[in-house]
């Protein structure tokens, strides 16, 4: 029984170690090269200017008819 527990613990630690090594390598391979630059086409771009920004809110009207905005 002790031999089985030792093998399970060793297998679990091995998987944890390999999982920690393999995962960052795959994530690193999926990233782009920061030194590469792409030429952007700005001919069809449109600039918008906003004077203010409001958070989304709900209109709540109470029994007296008073309406309030609640974020």
PDB file of C-alpha atoms in Angstrom:
ATOM      1  CA  UNK A   1       0.000   0.000   0.000  1.00  0.00           C
ATOM      2  CA  UNK A   2       2.840   2.395   0.825  1.00  0.00           C
ATOM      3  CA  UNK A   3       4.465   1.658  -2.535  1.00  0.00           C
ATOM      4  CA  UNK A   4       1.228   2.550  -4.376  1.00  0.00           C
ATOM      5  CA  UNK A   5       0.861   5.843  -2.486  1.00  0.00           C
ATOM      6  CA  UNK A   6       4.504   6.712  -3.211  1.00  0.00           C
ATOM      7  CA  UNK A   7       3.995   6.020  -6.942  1.00  0.00           C
ATOM      8  CA  UNK A   8       0.828   8.130  -7.043  1.00  0.00           C
ATOM      9  CA  UNK A   9       2.529  11.041  -5.267  1.00  0.00           C
ATOM     10  CA  UNK A  10       5.550  10.782  -7.571  1.00  0.00           C
ATOM     11  CA  UNK A  11       3.296  10.683 -10.659  1.00  0.00           C
ATOM     12  CA  UNK A  12       1.314  13.708  -9.428  1.00  0.00           C
ATOM     13  CA  UNK A  13       4.429  15.745  -8.716  1.00  0.00           C
ATOM     14  CA  UNK A  14       5.883  14.805 -12.095  1.00  0.00           C
ATOM     15  CA  UNK A  15       2.717  15.936 -13.869  1.00  0.00           C
ATOM     16  CA  UNK A  16       2.723  19.193 -11.900  1.00  0.00           C
ATOM     17  CA  UNK A  17       6.348  19.839 -12.803  1.00  0.00           C
ATOM     18  CA  UNK A  18       5.829  19.058 -16.484  1.00  0.00           C
ATOM     19  CA  UNK A  19       2.618  21.091 -16.568  1.00  0.00           C
ATOM     20  CA  UNK A  20       4.465  24.114 -15.227  1.00  0.00           C
ATOM     21  CA  UNK A  21       7.187  23.795 -17.862  1.00  0.00           C
ATOM     22  CA  UNK A  22       5.012  23.041 -20.886  1.00  0.00           C
ATOM     23  CA  UNK A  23       2.318  25.685 -20.346  1.00  0.00           C
ATOM     24  CA  UNK A  24       4.526  28.820 -20.536  1.00  0.00           C
ATOM     25  CA  UNK A  25       6.333  27.398 -23.556  1.00  0.00           C
ATOM     26  CA  UNK A  26       3.065  27.000 -25.462  1.00  0.00           C
ATOM     27  CA  UNK A  27       1.923  30.477 -24.446  1.00  0.00           C
ATOM     28  CA  UNK A  28       5.226  31.971 -25.496  1.00  0.00           C
ATOM     29  CA  UNK A  29       4.993  30.290 -28.901  1.00  0.00           C
ATOM     30  CA  UNK A  30       1.557  31.825 -29.471  1.00  0.00           C
ATOM     31  CA  UNK A  31       2.717  35.416 -28.978  1.00  0.00           C
ATOM     32  CA  UNK A  32       3.854  37.734 -31.732  1.00  0.00           C
ATOM     33  CA  UNK A  33       7.311  39.178 -32.115  1.00  0.00           C
ATOM     34  CA  UNK A  34       7.413  42.650 -30.497  1.00  0.00           C
ATOM     35  CA  UNK A  35      10.077  43.832 -32.945  1.00  0.00           C
ATOM     36  CA  UNK A  36       7.882  43.297 -35.983  1.00  0.00           C
ATOM     37  CA  UNK A  37       5.884  46.317 -37.103  1.00  0.00           C
ATOM     38  CA  UNK A  38       2.907  46.365 -39.402  1.00  0.00           C
ATOM     39  CA  UNK A  39       2.092  49.184 -41.759  1.00  0.00           C
ATOM     40  CA  UNK A  40      -1.374  50.514 -40.934  1.00  0.00           C
ATOM     41  CA  UNK A  41      -3.688  51.992 -43.521  1.00  0.00           C
ATOM     42  CA  UNK A  42      -5.267  55.167 -42.083  1.00  0.00           C
ATOM     43  CA  UNK A  43      -7.079  56.359 -45.214  1.00  0.00           C
ATOM     44  CA  UNK A  44     -10.454  54.929 -44.204  1.00  0.00           C
ATOM     45  CA  UNK A  45     -10.264  55.894 -40.520  1.00  0.00           C
ATOM     46  CA  UNK A  46     -12.722  58.211 -38.764  1.00  0.00           C
ATOM     47  CA  UNK A  47     -12.036  60.074 -35.509  1.00  0.00           C
ATOM     48  CA  UNK A  48     -14.830  60.596 -32.972  1.00  0.00           C
ATOM     49  CA  UNK A  49     -14.713  63.054 -30.078  1.00  0.00           C
ATOM     50  CA  UNK A  50     -16.736  62.540 -26.913  1.00  0.00           C
ATOM     51  CA  UNK A  51     -17.467  65.323 -24.455  1.00  0.00           C
ATOM     52  CA  UNK A  52     -18.599  63.056 -21.632  1.00  0.00           C
ATOM     53  CA  UNK A  53     -19.032  59.387 -20.812  1.00  0.00           C
ATOM     54  CA  UNK A  54     -21.768  57.992 -18.580  1.00  0.00           C
ATOM     55  CA  UNK A  55     -21.957  54.586 -16.993  1.00  0.00           C
ATOM     56  CA  UNK A  56     -24.964  52.401 -17.822  1.00  0.00           C
ATOM     57  CA  UNK A  57     -27.917  52.997 -15.536  1.00  0.00           C
ATOM     58  CA  UNK A  58     -31.504  51.973 -14.864  1.00  0.00           C
ATOM     59  CA  UNK A  59     -34.451  54.328 -14.718  1.00  0.00           C
ATOM     60  CA  UNK A  60     -36.410  53.763 -11.517  1.00  0.00           C
ATOM     61  CA  UNK A  61     -39.744  55.468 -10.938  1.00  0.00           C
ATOM     62  CA  UNK A  62     -41.198  55.328  -7.431  1.00  0.00           C
ATOM     63  CA  UNK A  63     -44.838  55.502  -6.353  1.00  0.00           C
ATOM     64  CA  UNK A  64     -44.783  59.313  -6.181  1.00  0.00           C
ATOM     65  CA  UNK A  65     -43.631  59.543  -9.827  1.00  0.00           C
ATOM     66  CA  UNK A  66     -40.077  60.600  -9.067  1.00  0.00           C
ATOM     67  CA  UNK A  67     -37.633  59.137 -11.594  1.00  0.00           C
ATOM     68  CA  UNK A  68     -34.035  58.396 -10.658  1.00  0.00           C
ATOM     69  CA  UNK A  69     -31.091  56.954 -12.548  1.00  0.00           C
ATOM     70  CA  UNK A  70     -29.286  54.123 -10.714  1.00  0.00           C
ATOM     71  CA  UNK A  71     -25.948  52.815 -12.061  1.00  0.00           C
TER      72      UNK A  71
END
